[in-house]
XYZ file of C-alpha atoms in Angstrom:
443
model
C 34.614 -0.732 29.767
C 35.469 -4.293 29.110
C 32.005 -6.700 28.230
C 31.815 -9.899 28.674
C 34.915 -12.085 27.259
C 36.614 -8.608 26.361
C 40.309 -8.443 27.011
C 42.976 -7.112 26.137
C 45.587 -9.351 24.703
C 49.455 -9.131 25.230
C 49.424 -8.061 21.778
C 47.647 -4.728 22.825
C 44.838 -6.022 20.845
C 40.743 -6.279 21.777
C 39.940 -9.873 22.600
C 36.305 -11.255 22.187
C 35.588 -14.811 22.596
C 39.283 -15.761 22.831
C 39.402 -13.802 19.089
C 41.514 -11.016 18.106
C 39.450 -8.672 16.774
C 42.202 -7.035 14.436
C 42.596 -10.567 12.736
C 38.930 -10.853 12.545
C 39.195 -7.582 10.622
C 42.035 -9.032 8.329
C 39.741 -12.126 7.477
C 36.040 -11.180 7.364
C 36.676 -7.643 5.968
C 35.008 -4.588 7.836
C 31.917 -3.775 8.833
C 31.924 -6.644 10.878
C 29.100 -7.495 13.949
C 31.247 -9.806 16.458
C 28.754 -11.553 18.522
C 30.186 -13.418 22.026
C 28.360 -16.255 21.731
C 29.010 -17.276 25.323
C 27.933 -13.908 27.072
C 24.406 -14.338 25.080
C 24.476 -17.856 26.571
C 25.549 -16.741 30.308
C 23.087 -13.918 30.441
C 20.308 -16.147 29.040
C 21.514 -18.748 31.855
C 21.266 -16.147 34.658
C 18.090 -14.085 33.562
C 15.731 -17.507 33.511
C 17.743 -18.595 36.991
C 17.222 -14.890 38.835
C 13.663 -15.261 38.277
C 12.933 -19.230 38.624
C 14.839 -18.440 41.985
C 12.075 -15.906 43.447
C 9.452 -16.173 41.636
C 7.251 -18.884 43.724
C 5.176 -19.980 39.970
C 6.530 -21.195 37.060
C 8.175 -18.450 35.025
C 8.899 -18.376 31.229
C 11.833 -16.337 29.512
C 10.835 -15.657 25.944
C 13.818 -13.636 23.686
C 12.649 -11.099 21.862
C 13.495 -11.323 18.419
C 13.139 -8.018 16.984
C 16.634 -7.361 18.889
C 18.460 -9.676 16.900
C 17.654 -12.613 15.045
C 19.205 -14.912 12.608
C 18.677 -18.413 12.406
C 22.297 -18.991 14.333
C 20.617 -16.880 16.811
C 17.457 -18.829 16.665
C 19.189 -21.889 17.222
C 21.384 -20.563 20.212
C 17.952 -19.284 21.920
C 16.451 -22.827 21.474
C 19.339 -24.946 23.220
C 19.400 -22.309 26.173
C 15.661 -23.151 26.741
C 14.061 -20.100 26.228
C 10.995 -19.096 24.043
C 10.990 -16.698 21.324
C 8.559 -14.062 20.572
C 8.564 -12.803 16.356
C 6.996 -10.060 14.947
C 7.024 -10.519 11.386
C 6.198 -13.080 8.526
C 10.151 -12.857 8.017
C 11.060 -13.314 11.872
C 8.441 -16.704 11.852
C 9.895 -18.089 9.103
C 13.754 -17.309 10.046
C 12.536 -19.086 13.555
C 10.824 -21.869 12.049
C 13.452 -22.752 9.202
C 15.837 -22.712 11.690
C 14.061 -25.412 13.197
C 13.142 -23.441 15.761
C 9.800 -25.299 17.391
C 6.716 -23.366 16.508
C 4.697 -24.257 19.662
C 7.352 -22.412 21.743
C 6.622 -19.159 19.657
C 5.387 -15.885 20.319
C 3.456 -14.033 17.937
C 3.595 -10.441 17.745
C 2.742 -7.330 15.935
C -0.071 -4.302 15.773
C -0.791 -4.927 12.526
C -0.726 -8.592 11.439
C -2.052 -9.653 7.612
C -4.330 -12.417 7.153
C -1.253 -14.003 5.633
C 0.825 -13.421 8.400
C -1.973 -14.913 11.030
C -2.438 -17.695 8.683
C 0.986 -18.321 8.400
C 0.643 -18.762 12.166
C -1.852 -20.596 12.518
C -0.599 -23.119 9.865
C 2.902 -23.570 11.583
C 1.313 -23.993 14.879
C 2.547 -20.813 16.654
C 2.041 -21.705 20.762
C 0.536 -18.100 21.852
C -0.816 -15.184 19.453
C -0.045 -11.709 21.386
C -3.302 -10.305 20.232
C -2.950 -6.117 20.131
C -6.402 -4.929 19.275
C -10.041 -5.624 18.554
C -9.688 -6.317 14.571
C -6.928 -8.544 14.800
C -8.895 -10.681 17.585
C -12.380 -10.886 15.655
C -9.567 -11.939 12.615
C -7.800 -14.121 14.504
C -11.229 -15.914 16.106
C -12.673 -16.434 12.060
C -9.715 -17.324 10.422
C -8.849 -20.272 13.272
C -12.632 -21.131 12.914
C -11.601 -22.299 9.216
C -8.931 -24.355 9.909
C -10.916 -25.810 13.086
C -8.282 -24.722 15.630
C -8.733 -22.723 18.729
C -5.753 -20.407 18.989
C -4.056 -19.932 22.387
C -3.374 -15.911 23.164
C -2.088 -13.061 25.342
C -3.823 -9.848 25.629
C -1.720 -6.857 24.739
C -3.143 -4.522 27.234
C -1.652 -0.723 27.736
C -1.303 0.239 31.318
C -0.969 4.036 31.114
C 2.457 4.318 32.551
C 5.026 6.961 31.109
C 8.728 4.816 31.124
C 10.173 8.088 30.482
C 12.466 6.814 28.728
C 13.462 8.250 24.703
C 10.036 9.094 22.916
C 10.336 6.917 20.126
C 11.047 3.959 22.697
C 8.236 4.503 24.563
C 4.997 2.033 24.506
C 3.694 1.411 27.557
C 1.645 4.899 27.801
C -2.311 5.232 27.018
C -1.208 7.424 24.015
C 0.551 4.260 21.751
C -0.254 2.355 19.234
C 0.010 -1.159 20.562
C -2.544 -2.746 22.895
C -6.271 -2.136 24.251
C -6.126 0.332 26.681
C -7.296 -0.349 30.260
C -7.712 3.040 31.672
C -10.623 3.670 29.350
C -12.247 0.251 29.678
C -11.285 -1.176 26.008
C -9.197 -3.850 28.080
C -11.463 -5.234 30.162
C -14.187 -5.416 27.008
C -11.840 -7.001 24.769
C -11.083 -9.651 27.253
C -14.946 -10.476 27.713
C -15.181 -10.460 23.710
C -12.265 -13.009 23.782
C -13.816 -15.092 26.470
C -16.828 -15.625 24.276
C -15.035 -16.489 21.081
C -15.388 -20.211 20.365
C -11.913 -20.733 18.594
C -10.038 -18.388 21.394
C -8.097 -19.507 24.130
C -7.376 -16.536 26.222
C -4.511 -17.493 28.606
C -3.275 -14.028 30.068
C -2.389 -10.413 29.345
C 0.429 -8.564 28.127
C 2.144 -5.394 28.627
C 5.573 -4.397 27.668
C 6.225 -0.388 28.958
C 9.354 0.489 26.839
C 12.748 0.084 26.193
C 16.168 0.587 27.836
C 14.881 0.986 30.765
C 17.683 2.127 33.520
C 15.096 1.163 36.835
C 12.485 -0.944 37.166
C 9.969 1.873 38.611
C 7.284 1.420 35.019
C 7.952 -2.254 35.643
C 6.535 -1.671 39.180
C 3.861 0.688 38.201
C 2.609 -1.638 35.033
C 2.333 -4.845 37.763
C -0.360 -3.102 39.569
C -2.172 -2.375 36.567
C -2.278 -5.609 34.826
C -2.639 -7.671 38.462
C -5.891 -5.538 39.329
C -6.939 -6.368 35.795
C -6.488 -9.963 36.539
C -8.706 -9.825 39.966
C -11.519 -7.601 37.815
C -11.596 -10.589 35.146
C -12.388 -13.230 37.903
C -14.717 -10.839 39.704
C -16.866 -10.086 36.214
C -16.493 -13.738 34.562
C -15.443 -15.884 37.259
C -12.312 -16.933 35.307
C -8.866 -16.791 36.799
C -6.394 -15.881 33.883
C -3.209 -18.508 34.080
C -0.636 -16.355 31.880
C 0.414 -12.703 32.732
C 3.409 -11.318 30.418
C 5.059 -8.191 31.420
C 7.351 -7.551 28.655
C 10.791 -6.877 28.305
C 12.945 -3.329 28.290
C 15.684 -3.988 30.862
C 18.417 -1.663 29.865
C 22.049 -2.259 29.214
C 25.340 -0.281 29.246
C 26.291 1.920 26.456
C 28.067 3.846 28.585
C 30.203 3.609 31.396
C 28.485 5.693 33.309
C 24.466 3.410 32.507
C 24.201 1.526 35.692
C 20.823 -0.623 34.895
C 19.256 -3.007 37.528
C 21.280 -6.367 37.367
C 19.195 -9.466 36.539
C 19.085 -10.280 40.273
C 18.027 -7.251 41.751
C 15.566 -6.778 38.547
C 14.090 -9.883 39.463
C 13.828 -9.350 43.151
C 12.091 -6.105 43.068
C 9.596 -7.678 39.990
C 8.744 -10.713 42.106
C 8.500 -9.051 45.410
C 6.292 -6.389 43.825
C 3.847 -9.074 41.994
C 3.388 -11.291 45.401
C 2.700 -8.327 46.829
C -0.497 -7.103 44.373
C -1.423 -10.896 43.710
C -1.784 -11.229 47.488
C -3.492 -8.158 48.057
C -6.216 -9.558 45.509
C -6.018 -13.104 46.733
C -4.814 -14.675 43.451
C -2.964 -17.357 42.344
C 0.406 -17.406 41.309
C 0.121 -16.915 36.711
C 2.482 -18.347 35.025
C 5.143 -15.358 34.311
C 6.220 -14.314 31.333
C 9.180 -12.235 30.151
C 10.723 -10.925 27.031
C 13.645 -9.319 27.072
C 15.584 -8.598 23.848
C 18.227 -5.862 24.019
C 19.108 -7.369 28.305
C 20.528 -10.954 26.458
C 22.342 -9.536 23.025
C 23.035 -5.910 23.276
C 26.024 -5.796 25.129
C 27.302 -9.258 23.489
C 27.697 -6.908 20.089
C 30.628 -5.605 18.888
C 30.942 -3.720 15.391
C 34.432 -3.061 13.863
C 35.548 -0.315 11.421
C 38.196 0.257 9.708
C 39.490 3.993 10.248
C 39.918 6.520 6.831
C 40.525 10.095 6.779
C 40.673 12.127 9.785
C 39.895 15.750 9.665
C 40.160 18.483 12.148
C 37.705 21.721 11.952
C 38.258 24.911 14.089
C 35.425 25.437 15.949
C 34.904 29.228 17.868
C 33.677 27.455 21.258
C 36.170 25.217 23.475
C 38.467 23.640 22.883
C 38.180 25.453 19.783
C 38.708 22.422 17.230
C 36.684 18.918 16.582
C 38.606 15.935 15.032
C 36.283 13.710 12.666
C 38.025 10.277 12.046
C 35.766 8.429 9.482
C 34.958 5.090 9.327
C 33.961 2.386 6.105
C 30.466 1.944 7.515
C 27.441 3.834 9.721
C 23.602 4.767 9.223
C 23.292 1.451 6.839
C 24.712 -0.652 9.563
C 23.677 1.186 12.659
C 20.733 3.804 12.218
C 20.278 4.270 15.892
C 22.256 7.488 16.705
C 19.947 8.931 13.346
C 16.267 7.424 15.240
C 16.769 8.000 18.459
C 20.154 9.835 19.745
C 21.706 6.799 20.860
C 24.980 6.869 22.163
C 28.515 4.215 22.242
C 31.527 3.607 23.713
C 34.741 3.032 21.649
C 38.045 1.946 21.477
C 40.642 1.735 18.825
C 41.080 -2.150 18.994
C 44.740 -2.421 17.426
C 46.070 0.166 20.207
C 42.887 -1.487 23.273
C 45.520 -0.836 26.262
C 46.304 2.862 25.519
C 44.911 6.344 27.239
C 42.353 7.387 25.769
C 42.915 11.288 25.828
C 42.121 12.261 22.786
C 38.395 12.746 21.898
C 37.277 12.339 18.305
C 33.936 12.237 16.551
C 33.430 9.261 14.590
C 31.733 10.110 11.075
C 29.920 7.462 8.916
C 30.767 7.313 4.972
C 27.084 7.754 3.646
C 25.414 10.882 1.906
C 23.947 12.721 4.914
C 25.534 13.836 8.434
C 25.873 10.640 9.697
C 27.603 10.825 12.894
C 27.941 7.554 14.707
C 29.168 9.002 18.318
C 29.954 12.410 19.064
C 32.788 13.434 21.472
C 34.440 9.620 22.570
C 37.589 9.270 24.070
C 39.754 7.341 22.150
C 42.853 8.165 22.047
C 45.626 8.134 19.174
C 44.607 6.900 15.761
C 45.496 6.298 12.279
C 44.259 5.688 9.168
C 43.558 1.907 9.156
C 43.549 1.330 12.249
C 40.579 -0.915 13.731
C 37.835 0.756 15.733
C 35.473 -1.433 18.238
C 32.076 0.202 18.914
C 30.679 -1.861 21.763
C 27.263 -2.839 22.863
C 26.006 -3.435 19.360
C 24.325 -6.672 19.782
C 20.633 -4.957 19.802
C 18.911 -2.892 16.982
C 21.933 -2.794 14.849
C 21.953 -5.347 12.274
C 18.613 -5.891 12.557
C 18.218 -2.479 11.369
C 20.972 -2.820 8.864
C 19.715 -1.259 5.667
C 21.190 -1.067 2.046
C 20.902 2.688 2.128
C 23.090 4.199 -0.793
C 23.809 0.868 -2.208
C 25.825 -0.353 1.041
C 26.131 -4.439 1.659
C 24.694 -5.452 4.802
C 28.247 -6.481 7.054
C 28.607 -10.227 7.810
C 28.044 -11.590 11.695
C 30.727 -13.762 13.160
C 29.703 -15.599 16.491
C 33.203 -16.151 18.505
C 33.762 -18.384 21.129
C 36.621 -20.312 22.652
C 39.068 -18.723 20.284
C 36.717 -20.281 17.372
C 34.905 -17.462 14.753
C 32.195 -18.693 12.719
C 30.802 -16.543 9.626
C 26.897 -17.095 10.532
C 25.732 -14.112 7.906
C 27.082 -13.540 4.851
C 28.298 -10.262 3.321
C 25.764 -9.327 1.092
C 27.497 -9.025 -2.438
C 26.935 -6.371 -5.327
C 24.856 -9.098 -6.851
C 22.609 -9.103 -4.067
C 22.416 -5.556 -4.052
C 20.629 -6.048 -7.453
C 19.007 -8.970 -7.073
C 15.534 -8.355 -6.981
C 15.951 -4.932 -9.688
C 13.643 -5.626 -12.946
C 14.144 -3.444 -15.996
C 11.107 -3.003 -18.166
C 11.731 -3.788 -21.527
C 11.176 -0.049 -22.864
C 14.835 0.366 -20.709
C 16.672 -2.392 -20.965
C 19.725 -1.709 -23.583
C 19.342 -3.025 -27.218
């Protein structure tokens, strides 16, 4: 399963970007996130085209940030054209010191601090995704003293089960983002926010889940939030111009994930929204998107450099399990520990040969650890490069410093160019921010 720029070179080595991976190894050390900077910008180009294409309104891509986001990232997102939804204090002001313009900025999150909102509100963030009662009544005072009124999405929750993994799920009445609409707390939240002098309520907003292989909760969310709209213009007479639906395309971890492309994703969510706003008789909103993990995930590459390998008899078949280590794991990918996810591999020194051996690749860190279980990989070796693929989502934004580990560098490759655009951390950092008391510090 070859991604993107992937190839393998006449060297018998993994290619990314026109970049051999093993000398990207040799120069930037291991862990290392590659990023293919021009599959991010392909996919970005063909998502906002599949739906400005058949969608008969205007449509708006936003990226979601919590996938991955640096300010390289943020900068990459801005020249493609898109939007960019944050969710954090720390996303904001990665965005915004990246130059990234605040008007064109989503703001997120269930729980937002006055200082995050004000933080907001003093950059000039473009929309406010507003997620429950509190934060609205916060939002409507706190833009009262600065004499603003703040543009904002509803973040509504249709009721719809994405069966997808439990901890990835948000779009059903049980979850702890949005107003639900099923028991009426939608539909009173939006006549609260129509009342509030410094609100500007543009639209609602759902998002159903993530890693989504079909587009059946998309489906099932647009007749919710569309029959929303038409109640809102039937109780207030006001015709809402925005409607976001979210994000959680999925992508391929596997060979065998076979997720909507952009194109048929978009015709089934466009044909499916004419269809409800014309069955209502209502105008075309203004559509919204976010999609995170659809643009990066699959640009991601992580490489590891191979230690010991060990082979356990087991009593069930085949009767033995090979565990080839690797000089990273949980700290730089905690996903297989949250949520079961699952990788391909390859050994990227030896990319052209069978892989009919199957290993289980172990992390280094103080607990079980395991990174994939059961991979065909074929032959390896101690040093020898391994490529986990479809990393660009979730991973180093999770990154952690758990038992003291550095958080790996990111290199963005291109057109046989690599450029470091995150630094290793360094044992320094590691202790930057420790304070010894006096009563412990060393005489």
């Amino acid at each position: 399963m070859l991604l993107g720029t992937q190839r393998v070179n006449d060297r018998g080595h993994l290619e990314i970007g026109g970049c051999d991976t093993v000398e990207l190894a040799k120069t930037f050390g291991t862990p290392l996130y590659v990023v293919d900077e021009q599959l991010i910008r392909d996919n970005c180009r063909r998502y906002k085209a599949a739906f400005a294409e058949r969608y008969p309104g205007e449509s708006e891509v936003s990226y979601a940030g919590k996938a991955f986001l640096i300010q390289a990232m943020a900068r990459l997102i801005e020249e493609e054209g898109l939007s960019l939804d944050v969710a954090s204090a720390g996303e904001l002001y990665t965005a915004t010191s990246a130059g990234f313009p605040a008007k064109d900025l989503l703001f997120h999150g269930n729980n937002k601090s006055e200082e995050e909102i004000l933080l907001g509100l003093s950059e000039g963030v473009g929309r406010f995704v507003v997620d429950n009662f509190f934060e609205l009544r916060t939002l409507n005072r706190l833009a009262g003293t600065l004499g603003r009124r703040q543009p904002i999405l509803l973040r509504v929750t249709p009721g719809i089960d994405p069966h997808t993994h439990r901890r990835i799920r948000t779009g059903q009445e049980d979850s702890k983002f949005g107003v639900n609409v099923t028991d009426g707390s939608a539909a009173e939240a939006i006549a609260e926010a129509l009342e509030m002098p410094n609100i500007e309520l543009l639209g609602v907003h759902c998002h159903v889940g993530s890693q989504l292989l079909d587009s059946k909760s998309h489906e099932d969310a647009i007749e919710v939030v569309v029959e929303l709209l038409a109640q809102t213009r039937e109780r207030h007479g006001v015709t809402l111009p925005e409607l976001n639906i979210g994000g959680g395309l999925g992508v391929r971890y596997l060979e065998e994930h076979k997720p909507p492309t952009y194109e048929e994703f978009a015709d089934i969510v466009c044909g499916q929204l004419t269809r409800a706003l014309k069955r209502h008789d209502l105008p075309f909103p203004r559509l919204l998107q976010e999609p995170g993990r659809s643009l990066v995930a699959e640009a991601g590459t992580t490489l590891y450099t191979l230690g010991p390998i060990k082979k356990v008899n087991l009593a069930e078949d085949p009767g033995f399990r090979y565990y080839v280590s690797v000089d990273g794991g949980m700290s730089d990918n905690p996903r297989p520990q949250l949520y079961d996810a699952v990788y391909s591999a390859m050994v990227a020194n030896r990319a052209g040969q069978p892989r009919d051996r199957v290993v289980t690749v172990a992390g280094k860190h103080c607990e079980t650890d395991i990174l994939i279980w059961n991979v065909n990989i074929g032959d390896t070796d101690i040093g020898d490069i391994l490529a986990v693929q479809t990393t660009g989502a979730y991973n180093q934004a999770m990154a952690s410093n758990y038992n003291r580990f550095r958080r790996p560098p990111v290199v963005f490759v291109r057109n046989g160019q690599a450029d470091l655009v995150y630094e290793r951390e360094t044992l320094d950092d590691l202790v930057r921010q420790d304070r010894l008391p006096a009563r412990l510090q060393k005489a």
